[in-house]
Short mmCIF file of C-alpha atoms in Angstrom, two decimals:
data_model
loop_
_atom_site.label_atom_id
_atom_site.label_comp_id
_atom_site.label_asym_id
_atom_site.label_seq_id
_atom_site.Cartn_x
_atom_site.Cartn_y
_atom_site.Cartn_z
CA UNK A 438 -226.47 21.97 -175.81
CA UNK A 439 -226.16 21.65 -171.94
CA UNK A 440 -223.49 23.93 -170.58
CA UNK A 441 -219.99 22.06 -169.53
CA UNK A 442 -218.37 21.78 -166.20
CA UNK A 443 -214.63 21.05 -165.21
CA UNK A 444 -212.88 20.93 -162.04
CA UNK A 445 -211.87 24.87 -160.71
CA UNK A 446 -208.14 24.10 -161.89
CA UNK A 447 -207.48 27.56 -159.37
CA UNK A 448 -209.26 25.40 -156.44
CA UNK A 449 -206.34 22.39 -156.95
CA UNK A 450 -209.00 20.02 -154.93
CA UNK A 451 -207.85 17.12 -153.41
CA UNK A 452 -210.42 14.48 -152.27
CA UNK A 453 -211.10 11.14 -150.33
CA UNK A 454 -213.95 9.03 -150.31
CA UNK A 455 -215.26 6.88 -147.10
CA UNK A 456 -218.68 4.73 -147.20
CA UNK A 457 -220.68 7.11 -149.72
CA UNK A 458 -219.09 10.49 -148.35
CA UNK A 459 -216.35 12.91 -149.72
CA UNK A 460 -213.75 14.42 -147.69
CA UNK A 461 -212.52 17.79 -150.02
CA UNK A 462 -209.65 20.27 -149.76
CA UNK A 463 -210.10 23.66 -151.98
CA UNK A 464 -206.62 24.61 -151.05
CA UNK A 465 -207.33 27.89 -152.66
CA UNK A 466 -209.36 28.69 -149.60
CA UNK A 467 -208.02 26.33 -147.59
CA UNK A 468 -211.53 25.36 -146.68
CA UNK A 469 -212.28 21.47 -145.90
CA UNK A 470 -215.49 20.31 -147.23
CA UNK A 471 -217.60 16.58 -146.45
CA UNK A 472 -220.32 16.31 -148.91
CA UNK A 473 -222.86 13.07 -149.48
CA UNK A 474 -223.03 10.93 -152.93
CA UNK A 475 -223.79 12.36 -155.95
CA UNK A 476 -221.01 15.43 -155.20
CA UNK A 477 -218.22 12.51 -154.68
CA UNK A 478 -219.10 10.83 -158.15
CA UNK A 479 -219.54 13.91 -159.99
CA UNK A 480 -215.66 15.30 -158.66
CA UNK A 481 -214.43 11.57 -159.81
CA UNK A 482 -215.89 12.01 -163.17
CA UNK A 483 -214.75 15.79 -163.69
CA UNK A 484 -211.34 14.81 -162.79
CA UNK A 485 -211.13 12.02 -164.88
CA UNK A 486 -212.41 13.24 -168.07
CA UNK A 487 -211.69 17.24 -167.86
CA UNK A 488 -214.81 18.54 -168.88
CA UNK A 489 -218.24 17.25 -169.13
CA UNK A 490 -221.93 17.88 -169.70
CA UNK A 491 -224.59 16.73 -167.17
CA UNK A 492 -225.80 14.54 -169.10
CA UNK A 493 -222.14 12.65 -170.02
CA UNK A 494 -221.73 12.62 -165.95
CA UNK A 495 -224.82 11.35 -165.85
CA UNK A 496 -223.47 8.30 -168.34
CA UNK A 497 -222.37 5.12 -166.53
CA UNK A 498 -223.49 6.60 -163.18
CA UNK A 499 -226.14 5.10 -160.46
CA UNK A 500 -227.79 9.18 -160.84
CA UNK A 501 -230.30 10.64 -163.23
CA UNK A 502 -228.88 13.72 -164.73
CA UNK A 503 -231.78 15.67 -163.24
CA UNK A 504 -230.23 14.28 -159.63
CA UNK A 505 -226.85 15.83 -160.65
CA UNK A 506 -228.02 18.96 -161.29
CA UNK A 507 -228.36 20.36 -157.61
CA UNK A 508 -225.11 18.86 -157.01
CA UNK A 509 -223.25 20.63 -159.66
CA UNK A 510 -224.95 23.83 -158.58
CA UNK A 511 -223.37 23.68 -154.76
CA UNK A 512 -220.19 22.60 -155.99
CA UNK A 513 -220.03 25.30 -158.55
CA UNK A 514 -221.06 27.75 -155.50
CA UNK A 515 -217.95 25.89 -153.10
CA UNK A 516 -215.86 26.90 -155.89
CA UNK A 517 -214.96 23.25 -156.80
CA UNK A 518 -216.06 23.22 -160.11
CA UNK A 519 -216.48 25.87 -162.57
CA UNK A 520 -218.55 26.09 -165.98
CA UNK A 521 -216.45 25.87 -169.50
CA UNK B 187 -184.05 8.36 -114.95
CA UNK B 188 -182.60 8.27 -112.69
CA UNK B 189 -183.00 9.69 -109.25
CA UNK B 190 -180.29 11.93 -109.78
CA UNK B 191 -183.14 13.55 -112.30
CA UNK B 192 -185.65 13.76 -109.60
CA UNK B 193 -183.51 14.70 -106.65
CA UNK B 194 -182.55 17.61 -109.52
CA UNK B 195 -185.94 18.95 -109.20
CA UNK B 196 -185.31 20.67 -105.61
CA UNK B 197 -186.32 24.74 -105.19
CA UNK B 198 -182.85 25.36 -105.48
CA UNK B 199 -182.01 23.79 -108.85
CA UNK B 200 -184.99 24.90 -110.33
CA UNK B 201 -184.64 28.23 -109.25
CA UNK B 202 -181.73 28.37 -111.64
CA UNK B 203 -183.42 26.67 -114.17
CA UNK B 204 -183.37 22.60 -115.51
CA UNK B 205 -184.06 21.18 -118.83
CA UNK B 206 -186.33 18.52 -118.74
CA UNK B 207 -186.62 16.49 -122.33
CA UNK B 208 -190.18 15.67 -122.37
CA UNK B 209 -190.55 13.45 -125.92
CA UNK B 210 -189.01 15.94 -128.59
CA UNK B 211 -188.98 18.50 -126.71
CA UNK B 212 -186.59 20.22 -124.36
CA UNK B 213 -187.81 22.86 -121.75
CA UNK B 214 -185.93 25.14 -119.79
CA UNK B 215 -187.63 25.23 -116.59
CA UNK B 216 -187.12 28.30 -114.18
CA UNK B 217 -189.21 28.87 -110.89
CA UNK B 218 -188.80 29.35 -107.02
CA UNK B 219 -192.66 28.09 -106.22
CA UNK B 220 -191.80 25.09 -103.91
CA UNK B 221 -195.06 23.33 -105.25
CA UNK B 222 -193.60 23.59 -108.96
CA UNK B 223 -190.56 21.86 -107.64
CA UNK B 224 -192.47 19.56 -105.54
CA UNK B 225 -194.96 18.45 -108.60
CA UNK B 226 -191.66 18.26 -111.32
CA UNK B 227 -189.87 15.96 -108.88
CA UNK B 228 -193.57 13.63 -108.17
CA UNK B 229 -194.68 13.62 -111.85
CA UNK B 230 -191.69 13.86 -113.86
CA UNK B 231 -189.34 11.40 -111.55
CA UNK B 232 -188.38 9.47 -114.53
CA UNK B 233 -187.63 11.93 -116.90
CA UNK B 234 -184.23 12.88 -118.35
CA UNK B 235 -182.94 15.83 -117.20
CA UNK B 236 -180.83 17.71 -119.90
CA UNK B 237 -177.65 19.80 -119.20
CA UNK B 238 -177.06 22.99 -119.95
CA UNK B 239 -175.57 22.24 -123.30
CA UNK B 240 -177.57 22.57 -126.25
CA UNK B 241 -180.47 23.97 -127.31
CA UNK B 242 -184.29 24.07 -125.75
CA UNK B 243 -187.12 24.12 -127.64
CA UNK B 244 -189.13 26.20 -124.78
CA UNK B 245 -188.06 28.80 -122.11
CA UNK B 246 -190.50 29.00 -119.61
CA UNK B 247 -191.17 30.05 -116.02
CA UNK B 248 -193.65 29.97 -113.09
CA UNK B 249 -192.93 32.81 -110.70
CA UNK B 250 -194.94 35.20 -108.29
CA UNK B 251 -196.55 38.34 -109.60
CA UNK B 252 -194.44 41.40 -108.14
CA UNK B 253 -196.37 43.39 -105.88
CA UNK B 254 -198.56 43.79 -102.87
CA UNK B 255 -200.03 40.54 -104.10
CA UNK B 256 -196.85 38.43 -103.19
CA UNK B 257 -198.04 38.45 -99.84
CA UNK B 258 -202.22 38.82 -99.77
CA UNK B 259 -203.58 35.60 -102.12
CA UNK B 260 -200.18 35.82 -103.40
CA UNK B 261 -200.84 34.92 -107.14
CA UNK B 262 -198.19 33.29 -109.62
CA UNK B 263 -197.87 33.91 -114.24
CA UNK B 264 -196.23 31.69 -116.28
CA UNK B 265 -193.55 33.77 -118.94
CA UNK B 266 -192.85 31.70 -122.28
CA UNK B 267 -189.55 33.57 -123.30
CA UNK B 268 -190.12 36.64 -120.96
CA UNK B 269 -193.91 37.02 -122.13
CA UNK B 270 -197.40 36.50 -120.18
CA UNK B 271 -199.37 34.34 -122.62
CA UNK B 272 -202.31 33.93 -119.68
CA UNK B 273 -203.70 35.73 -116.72
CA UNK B 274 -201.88 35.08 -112.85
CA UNK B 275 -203.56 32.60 -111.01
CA UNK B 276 -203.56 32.08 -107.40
CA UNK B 277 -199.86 30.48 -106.30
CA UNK B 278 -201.31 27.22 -105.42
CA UNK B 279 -202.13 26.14 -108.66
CA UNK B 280 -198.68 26.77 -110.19
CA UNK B 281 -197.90 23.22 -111.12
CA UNK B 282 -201.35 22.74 -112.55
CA UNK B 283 -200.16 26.82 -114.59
CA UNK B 284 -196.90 25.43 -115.96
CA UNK B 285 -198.60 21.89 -117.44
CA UNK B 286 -201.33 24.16 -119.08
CA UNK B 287 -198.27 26.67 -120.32
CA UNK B 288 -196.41 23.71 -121.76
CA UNK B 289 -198.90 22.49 -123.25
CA UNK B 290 -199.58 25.90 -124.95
CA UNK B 291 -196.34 26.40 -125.84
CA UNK B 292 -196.09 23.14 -127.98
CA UNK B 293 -200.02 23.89 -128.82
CA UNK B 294 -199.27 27.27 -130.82
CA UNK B 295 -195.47 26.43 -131.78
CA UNK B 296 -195.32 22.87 -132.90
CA UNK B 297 -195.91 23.19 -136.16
CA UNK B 298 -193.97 20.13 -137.62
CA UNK B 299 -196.25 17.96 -136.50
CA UNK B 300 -200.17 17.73 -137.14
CA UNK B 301 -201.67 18.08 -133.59
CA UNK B 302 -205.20 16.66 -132.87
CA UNK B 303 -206.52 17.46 -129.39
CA UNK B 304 -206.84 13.42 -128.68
CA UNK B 305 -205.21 11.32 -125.96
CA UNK B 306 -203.33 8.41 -127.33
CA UNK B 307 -202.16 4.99 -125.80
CA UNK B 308 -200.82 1.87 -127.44
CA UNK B 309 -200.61 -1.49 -127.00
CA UNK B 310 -199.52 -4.47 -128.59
CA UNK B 311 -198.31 -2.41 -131.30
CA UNK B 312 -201.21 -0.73 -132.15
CA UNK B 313 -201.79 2.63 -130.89
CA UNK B 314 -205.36 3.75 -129.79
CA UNK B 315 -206.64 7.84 -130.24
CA UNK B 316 -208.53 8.78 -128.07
CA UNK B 317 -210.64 12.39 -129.10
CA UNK B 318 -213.41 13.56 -126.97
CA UNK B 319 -215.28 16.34 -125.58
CA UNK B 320 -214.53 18.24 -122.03
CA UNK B 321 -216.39 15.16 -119.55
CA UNK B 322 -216.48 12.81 -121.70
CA UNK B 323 -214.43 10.36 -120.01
CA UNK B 324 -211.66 11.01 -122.03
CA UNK B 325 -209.06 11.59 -119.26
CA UNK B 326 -210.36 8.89 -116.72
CA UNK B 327 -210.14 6.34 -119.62
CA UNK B 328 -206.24 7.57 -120.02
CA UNK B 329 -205.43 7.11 -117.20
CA UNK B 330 -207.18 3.24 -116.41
CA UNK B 331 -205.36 2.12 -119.22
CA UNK B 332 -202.35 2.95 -118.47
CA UNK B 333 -202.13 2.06 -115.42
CA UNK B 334 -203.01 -1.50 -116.56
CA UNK B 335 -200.29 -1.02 -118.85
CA UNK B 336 -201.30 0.61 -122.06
CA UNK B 337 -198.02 2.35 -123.26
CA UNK B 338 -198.89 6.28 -122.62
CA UNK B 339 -198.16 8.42 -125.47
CA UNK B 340 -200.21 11.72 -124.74
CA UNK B 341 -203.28 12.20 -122.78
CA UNK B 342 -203.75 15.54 -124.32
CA UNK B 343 -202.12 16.06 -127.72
CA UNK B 344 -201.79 13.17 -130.74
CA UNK B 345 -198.93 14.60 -132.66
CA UNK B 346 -198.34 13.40 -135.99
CA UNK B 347 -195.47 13.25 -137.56
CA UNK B 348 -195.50 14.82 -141.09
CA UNK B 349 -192.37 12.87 -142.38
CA UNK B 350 -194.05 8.90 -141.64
CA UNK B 351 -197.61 9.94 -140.44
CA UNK B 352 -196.42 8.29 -137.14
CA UNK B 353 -197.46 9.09 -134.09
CA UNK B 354 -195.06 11.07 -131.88
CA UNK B 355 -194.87 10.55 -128.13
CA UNK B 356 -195.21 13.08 -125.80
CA UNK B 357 -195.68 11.49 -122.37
CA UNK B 358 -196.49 13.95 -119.88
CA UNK B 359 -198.33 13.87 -116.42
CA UNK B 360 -202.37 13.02 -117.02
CA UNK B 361 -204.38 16.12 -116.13
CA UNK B 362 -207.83 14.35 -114.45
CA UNK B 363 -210.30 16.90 -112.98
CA UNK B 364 -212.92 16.45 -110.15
CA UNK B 365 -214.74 13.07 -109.36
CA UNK B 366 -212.19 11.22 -112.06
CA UNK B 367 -209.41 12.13 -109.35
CA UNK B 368 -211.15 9.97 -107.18
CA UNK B 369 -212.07 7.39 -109.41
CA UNK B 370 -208.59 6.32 -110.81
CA UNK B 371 -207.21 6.52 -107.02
CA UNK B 372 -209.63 3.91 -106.14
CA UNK B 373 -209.11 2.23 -109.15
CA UNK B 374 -205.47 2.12 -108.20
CA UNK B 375 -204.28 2.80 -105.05
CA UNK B 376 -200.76 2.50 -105.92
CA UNK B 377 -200.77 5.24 -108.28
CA UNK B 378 -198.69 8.57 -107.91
CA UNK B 379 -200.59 12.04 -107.77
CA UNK B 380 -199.28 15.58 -107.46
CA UNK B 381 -200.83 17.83 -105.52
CA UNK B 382 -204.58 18.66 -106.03
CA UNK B 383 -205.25 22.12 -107.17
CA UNK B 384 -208.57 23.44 -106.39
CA UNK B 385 -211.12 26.14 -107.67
CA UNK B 386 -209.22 26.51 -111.52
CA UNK B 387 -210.85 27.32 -114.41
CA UNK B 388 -211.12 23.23 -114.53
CA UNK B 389 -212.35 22.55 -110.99
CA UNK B 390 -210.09 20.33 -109.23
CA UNK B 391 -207.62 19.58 -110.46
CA UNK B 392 -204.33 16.40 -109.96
CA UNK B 393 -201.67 14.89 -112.16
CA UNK B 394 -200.93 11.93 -112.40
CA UNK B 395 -197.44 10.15 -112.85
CA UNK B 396 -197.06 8.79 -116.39
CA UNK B 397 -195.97 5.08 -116.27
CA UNK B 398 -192.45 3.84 -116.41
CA UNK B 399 -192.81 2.12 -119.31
CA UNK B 400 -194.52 5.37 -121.38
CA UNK B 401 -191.56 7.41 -120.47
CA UNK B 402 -188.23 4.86 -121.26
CA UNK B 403 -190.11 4.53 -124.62
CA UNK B 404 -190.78 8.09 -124.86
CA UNK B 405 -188.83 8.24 -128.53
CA UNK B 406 -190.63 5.43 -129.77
CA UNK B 407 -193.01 5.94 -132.31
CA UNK B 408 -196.37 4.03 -133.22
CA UNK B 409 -198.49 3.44 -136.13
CA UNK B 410 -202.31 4.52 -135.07
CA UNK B 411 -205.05 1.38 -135.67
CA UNK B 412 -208.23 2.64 -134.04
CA UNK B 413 -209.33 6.17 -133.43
CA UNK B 414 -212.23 5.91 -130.43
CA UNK B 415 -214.73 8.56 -129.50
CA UNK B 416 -215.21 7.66 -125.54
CA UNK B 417 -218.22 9.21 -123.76
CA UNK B 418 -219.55 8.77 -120.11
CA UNK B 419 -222.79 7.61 -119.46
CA UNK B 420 -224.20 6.52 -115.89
CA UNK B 421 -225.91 3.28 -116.54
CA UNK B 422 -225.28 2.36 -119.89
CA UNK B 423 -223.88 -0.45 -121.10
CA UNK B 424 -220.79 -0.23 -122.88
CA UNK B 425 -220.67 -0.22 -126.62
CA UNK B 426 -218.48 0.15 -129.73
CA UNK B 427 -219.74 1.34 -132.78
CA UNK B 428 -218.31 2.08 -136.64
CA UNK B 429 -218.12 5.84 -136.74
CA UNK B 430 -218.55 7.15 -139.95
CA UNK B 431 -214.53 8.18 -141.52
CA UNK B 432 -215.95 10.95 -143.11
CA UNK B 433 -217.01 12.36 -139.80
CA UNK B 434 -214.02 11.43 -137.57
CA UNK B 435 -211.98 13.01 -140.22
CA UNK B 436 -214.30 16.16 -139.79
CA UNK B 437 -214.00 16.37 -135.91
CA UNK B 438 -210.02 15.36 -136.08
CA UNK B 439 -209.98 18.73 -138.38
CA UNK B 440 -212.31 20.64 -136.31
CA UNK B 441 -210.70 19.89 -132.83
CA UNK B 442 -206.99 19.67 -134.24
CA UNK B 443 -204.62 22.34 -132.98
CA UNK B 444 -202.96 23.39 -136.09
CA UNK B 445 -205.21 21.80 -139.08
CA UNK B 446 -205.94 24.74 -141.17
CA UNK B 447 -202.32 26.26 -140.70
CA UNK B 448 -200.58 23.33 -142.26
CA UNK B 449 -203.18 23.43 -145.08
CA UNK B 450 -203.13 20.81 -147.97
CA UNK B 451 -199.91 19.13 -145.68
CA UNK B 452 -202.56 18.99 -142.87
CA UNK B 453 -205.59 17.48 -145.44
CA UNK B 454 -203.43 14.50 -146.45
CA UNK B 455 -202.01 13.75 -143.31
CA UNK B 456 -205.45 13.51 -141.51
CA UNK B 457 -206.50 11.38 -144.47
CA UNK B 458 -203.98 9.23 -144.31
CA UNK B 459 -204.58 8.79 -140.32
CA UNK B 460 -208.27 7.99 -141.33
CA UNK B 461 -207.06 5.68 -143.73
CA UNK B 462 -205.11 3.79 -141.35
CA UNK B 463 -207.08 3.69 -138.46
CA UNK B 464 -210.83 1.41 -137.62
CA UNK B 465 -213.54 4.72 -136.39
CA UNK B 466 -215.97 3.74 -133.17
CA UNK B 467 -218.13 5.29 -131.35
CA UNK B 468 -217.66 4.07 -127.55
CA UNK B 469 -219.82 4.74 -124.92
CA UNK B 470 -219.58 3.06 -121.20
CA UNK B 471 -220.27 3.43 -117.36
CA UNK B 472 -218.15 1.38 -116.33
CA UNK B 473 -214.61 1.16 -116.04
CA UNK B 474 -213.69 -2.19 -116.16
CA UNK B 475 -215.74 -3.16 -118.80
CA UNK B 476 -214.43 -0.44 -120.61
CA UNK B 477 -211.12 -1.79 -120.33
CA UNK B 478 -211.82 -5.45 -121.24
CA UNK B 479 -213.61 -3.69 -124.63
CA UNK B 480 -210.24 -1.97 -125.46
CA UNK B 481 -208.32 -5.08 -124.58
CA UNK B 482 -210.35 -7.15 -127.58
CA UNK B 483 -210.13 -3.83 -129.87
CA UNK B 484 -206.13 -4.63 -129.72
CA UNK B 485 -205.94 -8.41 -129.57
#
């Protein structure tokens, strides 16, 4: 079974979305992140259903799940998301 | 104002000190440098003068460095509440020391208000921001417009308002450096400078009177429609290009004053900004052109 992912509920991450980019707050660190499509989709999908494999991200999306995987990697090191 | 505001700004009323309301804020004023007296009376002619009642936002003064230096290149500091925030510079540039002081002071105190480093100008409602890196043409663009009648709200700081996201005005003097001092007084003869400073950390250095129409509507606010990133370049023809939001917002954070203190208060209110507001890239050599582009950007 493919681990599980949910938003960092510590980071309380706020986002916005322009043309294919994501504007993100981590007000934990107060750090301001712009990241490129899939990271926008995949913080849309956490937040909507809680928690989530890659594959169930991967469900209904324009990405293979083997594209998410490097995504959910750097937001899991930005502290956005967190394994559950 | 009234004259009575100008003809306040002689050496001997500002040796005991004036309060000049500059948008929200009110400055006590103290100095005995004629030139500070001579530039407040130039550039700030149409400014209310406050009485002594109340309460100011800043205390601040321009005065010469006690000393043997008072007399050889006598040098002057500017004192926010008693303290030396900078190094003296040389006396002649103590008009050009105070701007830069009140600027700082609102720059590191402000904090009800978002502050992006941006000029900003409005017209027919719709008020322009106007970022942009040291030579890009930010200044020289400032000052063009208004003077063909763009409503001046700041040609150094965009402050937002965190209550309504509206743009604050703080009309002030434009600061234009080196070869756009001679630019905009060909461009306009009729236009009011103060006295030029020269050799400052800037180069040369002249203010130039804000217009009479950005300072009786100094308390009105405006809703931002375009943000423009201007930049100088000999020969090429002028263009206006989408920006990317995502990046403007990243450069309004980067180059803001006070982003990362206001934290999550300073996220939203940039996004909504971005939200608001159409993202170019502009890019001109001429002025006129340049002004006929920003015309059509507000019809």
């Amino acid at each position: 079974m493919s681990e599980r992912w949910t938003l960092n509920a510590q980071a309380d991450v706020s986002c916005r979305h322009w043309d294919g980019e994501t504007v993100v707050h981590h007000r934990l660190s107060n750090d301001t992140h712009r990241l490129a499509e899939p990271a926008g989709w995949v913080l849309d999908r956490l937040a909507a259903a809680g928690a989530l494999d890659v594959n169930e991200i991967a469900a209904d999306s324009p990405y293979a799940a083997a594209d998410l995987t490097p995504a959910l990697d750097a937001l899991s090191q930005l502290g956005l998301i967190a394994r559950c | 104002m009234s004259p009575a505001a100008a003809a306040a700004a002689t050496p001997q009323h500002l040796r005991r000190g004036l309060t000049l309301q500059t948008g929200p804020f009110r400055f006590r004023i103290q100095s005995a440098e004629p030139g500070v007296a001579r530039g407040l009376a130039t550039l700030y002619a149409g400014f209310p003068l406050g009485g002594d009642e109340g309460l100011r936002d800043f205390h601040v003064s321009v005065d010469r460095v006690p000393g043997p230096r008072r007399w050889l290149r006598p040098q002057i500091e500017f004192l926010h509440d008693g303290q030396a925030p900078f190094k003296p510079l040389p006396a002649d540039q103590a008009f050009a020391m105070l701007e830069w002081g009140m600027n700082w002071c609102i720059a590191t105190r402000a904090h009800h208000y978002l502050l992006l480093h941006a000029a900003v100008l409005e017209r027919n409602g719709q008020a322009v921001i106007l970022p942009g890196e040291p030579g890009a043409g930010k200044s020289t663009l400032t000052a063009a417009l208004m003077l063909c009648g763009w409503r001046l709200l700041s040609d150094e700081m965009t402050m937002i308002d965190r209550d309504d996201g509206l743009i604050v005005p703080l009309a002030r003097p434009v600061s234009l450096k080196n070869r756009s001092i001679d630019i905009i007084r060909a461009f306009d003869p009729s236009a009011v400078f103060g006295e030029v400073a020269h050799d400052t950390h800037k180069g040369t250095v002249s203010h130039l009177r804000p217009s009479t129409d950005s300072v009786h509507r100094m308390d009105e606010k405006a809703r931002a429609a375009h943000i423009v990133f201007p930049r100088w370049k000999a020969d090429a023809p002028t263009s206006l290009r989408p920006r990317p939001k995502a990046d403007a917002f990243m450069h309004n954070a980067s180059h803001a004053f006070n982003y990362s203190l206001l934290g999550r208060l300073g996220f939203e209110l940039n996004a909504a900004l971005i939200d608001d507001c159409d993202c170019w890239d502009f890019e001109y050599s001429q002025l006129d052109d340049a002004l006929r582009a920003f015309e059509e950007l507000v019809r």
